Short mmCIF file of C-alpha atoms in Angstrom, two decimals:
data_model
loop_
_atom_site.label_atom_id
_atom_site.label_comp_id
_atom_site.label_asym_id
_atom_site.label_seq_id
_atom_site.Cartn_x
_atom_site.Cartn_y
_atom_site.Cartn_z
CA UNK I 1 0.98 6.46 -18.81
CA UNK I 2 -1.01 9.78 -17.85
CA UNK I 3 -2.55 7.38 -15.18
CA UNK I 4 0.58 6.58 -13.36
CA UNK I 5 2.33 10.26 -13.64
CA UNK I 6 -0.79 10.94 -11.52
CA UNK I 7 -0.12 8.27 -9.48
CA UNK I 8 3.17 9.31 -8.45
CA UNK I 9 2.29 13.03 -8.33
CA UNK I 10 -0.19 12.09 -5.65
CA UNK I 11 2.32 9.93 -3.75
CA UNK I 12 5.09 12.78 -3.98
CA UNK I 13 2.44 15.17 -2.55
CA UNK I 14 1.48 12.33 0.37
CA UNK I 15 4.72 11.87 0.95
CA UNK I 16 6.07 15.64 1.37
CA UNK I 17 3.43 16.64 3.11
CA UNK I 18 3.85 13.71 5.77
CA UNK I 19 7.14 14.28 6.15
CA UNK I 20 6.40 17.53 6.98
CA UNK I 21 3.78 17.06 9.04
CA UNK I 22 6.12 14.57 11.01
CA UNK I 23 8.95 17.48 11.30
CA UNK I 24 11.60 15.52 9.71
CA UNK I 25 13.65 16.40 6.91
CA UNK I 26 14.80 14.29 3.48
CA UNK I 27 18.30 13.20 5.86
CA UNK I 28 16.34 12.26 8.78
CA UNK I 29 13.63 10.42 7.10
CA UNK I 30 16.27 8.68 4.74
CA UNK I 31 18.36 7.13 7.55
CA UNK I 32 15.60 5.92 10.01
CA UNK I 33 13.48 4.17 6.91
CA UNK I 34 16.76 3.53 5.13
CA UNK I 35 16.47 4.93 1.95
CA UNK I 36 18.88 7.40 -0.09
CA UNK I 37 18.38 11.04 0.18
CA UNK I 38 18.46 11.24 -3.61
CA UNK I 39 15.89 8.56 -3.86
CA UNK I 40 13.13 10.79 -1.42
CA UNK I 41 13.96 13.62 -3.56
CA UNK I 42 12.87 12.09 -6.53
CA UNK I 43 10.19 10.46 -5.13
CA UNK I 44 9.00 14.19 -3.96
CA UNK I 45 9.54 15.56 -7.26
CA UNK I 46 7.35 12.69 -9.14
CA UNK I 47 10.30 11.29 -10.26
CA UNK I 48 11.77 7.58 -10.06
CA UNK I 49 9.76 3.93 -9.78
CA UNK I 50 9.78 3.46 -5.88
CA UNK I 51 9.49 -0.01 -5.31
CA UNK I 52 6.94 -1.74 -2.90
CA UNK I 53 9.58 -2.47 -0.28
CA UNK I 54 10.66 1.51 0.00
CA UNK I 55 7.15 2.88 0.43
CA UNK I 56 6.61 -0.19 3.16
CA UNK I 57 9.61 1.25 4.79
CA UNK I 58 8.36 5.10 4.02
CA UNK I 59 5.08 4.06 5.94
CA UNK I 60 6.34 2.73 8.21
CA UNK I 61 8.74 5.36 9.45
CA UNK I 62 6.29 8.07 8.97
CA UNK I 63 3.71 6.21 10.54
CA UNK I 64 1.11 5.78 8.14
CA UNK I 65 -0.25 3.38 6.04
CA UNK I 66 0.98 2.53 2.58
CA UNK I 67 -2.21 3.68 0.65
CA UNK I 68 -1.97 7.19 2.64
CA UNK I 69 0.97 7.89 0.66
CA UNK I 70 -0.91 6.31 -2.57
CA UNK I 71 -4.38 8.06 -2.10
CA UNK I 72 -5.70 11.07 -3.72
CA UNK I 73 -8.69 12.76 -1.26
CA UNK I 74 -11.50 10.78 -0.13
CA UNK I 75 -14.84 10.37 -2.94
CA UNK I 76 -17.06 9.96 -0.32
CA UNK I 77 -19.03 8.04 2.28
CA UNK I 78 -18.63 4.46 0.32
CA UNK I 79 -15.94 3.60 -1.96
CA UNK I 80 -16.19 0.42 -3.94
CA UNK I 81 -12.54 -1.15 -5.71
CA UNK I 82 -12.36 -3.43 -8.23
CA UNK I 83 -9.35 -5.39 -8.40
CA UNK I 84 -8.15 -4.56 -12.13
CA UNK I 85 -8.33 -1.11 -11.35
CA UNK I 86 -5.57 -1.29 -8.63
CA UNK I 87 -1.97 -1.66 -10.40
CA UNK I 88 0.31 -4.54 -8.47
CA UNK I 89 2.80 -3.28 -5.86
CA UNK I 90 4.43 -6.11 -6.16
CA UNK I 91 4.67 -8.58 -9.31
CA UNK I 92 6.92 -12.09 -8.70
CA UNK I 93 9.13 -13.72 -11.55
CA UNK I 94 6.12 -16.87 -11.82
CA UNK I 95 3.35 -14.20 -11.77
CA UNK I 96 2.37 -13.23 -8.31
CA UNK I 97 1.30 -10.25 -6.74
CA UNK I 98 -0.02 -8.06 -4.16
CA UNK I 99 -2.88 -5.61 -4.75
CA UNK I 100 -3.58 -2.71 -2.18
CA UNK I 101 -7.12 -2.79 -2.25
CA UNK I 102 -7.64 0.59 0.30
CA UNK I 103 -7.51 1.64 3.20
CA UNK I 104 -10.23 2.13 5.78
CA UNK I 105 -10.24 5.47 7.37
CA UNK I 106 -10.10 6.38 11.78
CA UNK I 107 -7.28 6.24 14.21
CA UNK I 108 -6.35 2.62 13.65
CA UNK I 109 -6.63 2.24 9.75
CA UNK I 110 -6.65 -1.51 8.48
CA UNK I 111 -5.27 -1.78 4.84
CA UNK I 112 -6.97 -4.70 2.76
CA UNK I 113 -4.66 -6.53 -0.12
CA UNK I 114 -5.33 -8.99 -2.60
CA UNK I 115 -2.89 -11.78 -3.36
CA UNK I 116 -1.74 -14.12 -5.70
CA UNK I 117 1.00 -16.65 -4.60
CA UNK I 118 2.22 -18.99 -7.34
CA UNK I 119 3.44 -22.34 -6.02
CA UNK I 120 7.24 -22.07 -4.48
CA UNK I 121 7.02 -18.35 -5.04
CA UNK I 122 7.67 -16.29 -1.95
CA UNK I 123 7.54 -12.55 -0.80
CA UNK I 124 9.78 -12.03 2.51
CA UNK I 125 9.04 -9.26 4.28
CA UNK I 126 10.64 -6.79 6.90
CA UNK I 127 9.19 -6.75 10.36
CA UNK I 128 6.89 -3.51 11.01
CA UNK I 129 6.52 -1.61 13.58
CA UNK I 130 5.14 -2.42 16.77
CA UNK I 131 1.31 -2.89 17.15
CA UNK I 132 1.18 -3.71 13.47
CA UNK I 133 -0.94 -6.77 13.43
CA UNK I 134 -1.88 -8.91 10.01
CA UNK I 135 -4.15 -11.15 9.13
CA UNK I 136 -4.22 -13.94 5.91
CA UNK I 137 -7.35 -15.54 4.65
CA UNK I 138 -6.54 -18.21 2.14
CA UNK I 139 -9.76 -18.37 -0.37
CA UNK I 140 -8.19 -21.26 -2.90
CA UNK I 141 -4.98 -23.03 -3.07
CA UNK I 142 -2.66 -23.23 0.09
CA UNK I 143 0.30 -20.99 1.13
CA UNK I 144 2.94 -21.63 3.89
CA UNK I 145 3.31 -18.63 6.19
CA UNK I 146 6.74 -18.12 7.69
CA UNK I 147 7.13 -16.11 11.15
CA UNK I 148 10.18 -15.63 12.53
CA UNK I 149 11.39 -18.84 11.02
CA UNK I 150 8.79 -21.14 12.02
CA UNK I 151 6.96 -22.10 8.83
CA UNK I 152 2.57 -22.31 9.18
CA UNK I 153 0.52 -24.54 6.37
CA UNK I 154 -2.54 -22.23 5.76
CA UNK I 155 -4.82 -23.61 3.53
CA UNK I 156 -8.61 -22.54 1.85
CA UNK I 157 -11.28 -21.85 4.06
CA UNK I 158 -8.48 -20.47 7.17
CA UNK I 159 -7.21 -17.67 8.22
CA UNK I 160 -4.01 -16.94 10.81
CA UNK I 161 -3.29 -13.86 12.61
CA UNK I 162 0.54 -12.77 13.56
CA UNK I 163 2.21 -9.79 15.18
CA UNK I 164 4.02 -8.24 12.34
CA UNK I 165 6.71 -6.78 13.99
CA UNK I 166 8.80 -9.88 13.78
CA UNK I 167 10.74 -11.26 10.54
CA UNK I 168 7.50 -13.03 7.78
CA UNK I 169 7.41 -14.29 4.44
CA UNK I 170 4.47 -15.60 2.12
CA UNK I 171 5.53 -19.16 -0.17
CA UNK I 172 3.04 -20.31 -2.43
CA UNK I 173 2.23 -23.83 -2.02
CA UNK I 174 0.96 -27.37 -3.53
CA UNK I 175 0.23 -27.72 -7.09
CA UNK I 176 -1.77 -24.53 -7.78
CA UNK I 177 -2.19 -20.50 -7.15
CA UNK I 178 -2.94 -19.04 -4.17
CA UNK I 179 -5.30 -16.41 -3.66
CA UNK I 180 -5.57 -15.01 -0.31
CA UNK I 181 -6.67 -11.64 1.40
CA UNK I 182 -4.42 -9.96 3.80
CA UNK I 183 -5.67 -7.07 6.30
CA UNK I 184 -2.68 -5.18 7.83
CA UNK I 185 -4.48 -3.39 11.12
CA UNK I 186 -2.14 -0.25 11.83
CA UNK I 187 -1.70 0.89 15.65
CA UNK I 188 -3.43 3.74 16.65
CA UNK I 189 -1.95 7.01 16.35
CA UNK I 190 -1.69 10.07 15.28
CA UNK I 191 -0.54 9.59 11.49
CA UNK I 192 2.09 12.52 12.20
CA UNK I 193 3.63 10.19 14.88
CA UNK I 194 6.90 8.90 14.60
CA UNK I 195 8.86 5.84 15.82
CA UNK I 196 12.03 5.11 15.79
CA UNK I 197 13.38 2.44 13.22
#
């Protein structure tokens, strides 16, 4: 419990001070990512669950990645992650998930995730903004990878690369879990920069 109070009072800090940083207030940052003004005030007051679809949109608006609104200050020159000490941004109903492993540091940050697709299970997500580029390496099992409506078998041992500014979804496929690792390379940029949604 104490862990994920500090949790969220690191991601109300990350995201406040973005926000300012970006010169936009709660209303202006609410309508172009979409989400309620009394939702970003709770959210800046430690308040609330935000689910892992918000602070995609959040990032995405501000221009940053998602872990820059999770992460407390930087350790130090190496940083090692173990899997079961990164909580699940998103669980499925059959038992899959997504794990933000970090985020690598520099002008074009590349966020590295760990996931588990149970078979028929699916995550669909919203296109991101332009320049946004991701990458899926299936280690075991097989997945189909949907982009912009046109489905791709991927299966161990490959990877596929997509622009993910267009519509996407992850399905879990054949007869047993997935496990994959996805890299989400961010544009370059100033993080204060903003586009619009």
């Amino acid at each position: 419990m104490a862990e994920t109070q500090a949790a969220l009072r690191t991601l109300a800090h990350n995201v406040r001070a973005t926000r300012t940083r970006a010169g936009l207030s709660l209303d202006e940052l609410g309508r172009r990512a979409k989400v309620s003004k009394g939702a970003l005030v709770g959210l800046e007051k430690a308040q609330g669950n935000p689910n892992f679809a918000t602070l995609v949109r959040l990032a995405d608006t501000l221009g940053v990645s998602v872990s820059a609104l999770m992460e407390g200050p930087a350790e130090g020159r190496v940083r090692v992650v173990a899997a079961d000490a990164v909580m699940p941004l998103w669980a499925g109903e059959q038992g899959s998930e997504a794990r933000l492993m970090l985020t690598t540091s520099g002008p074009a940050p590349v966020e590295v995730w760990r996931w588990r697709l149970e078979p028929g299970e699916e995550y669909p997500s919203h296109p991101h903004q332009a320049g946004v580029v991701e990458t899926v390496s299936v280690t075991s099992g097989q997945m189909v990878l949907i982009v912009d409506g046109t489905e791709h078998p991927v299966e161990a041992g490959q990877t596929a690369t997509f622009d993910g500014d267009a519509p996407h979804t992850y399905r879990g496929a054949g007869d047993e879990t997935c496990h994959l690792i996805m890299t989400v390379h961010l544009p370059p940029g100033p993080a204060g920069s903003v586009s619009p949604s």
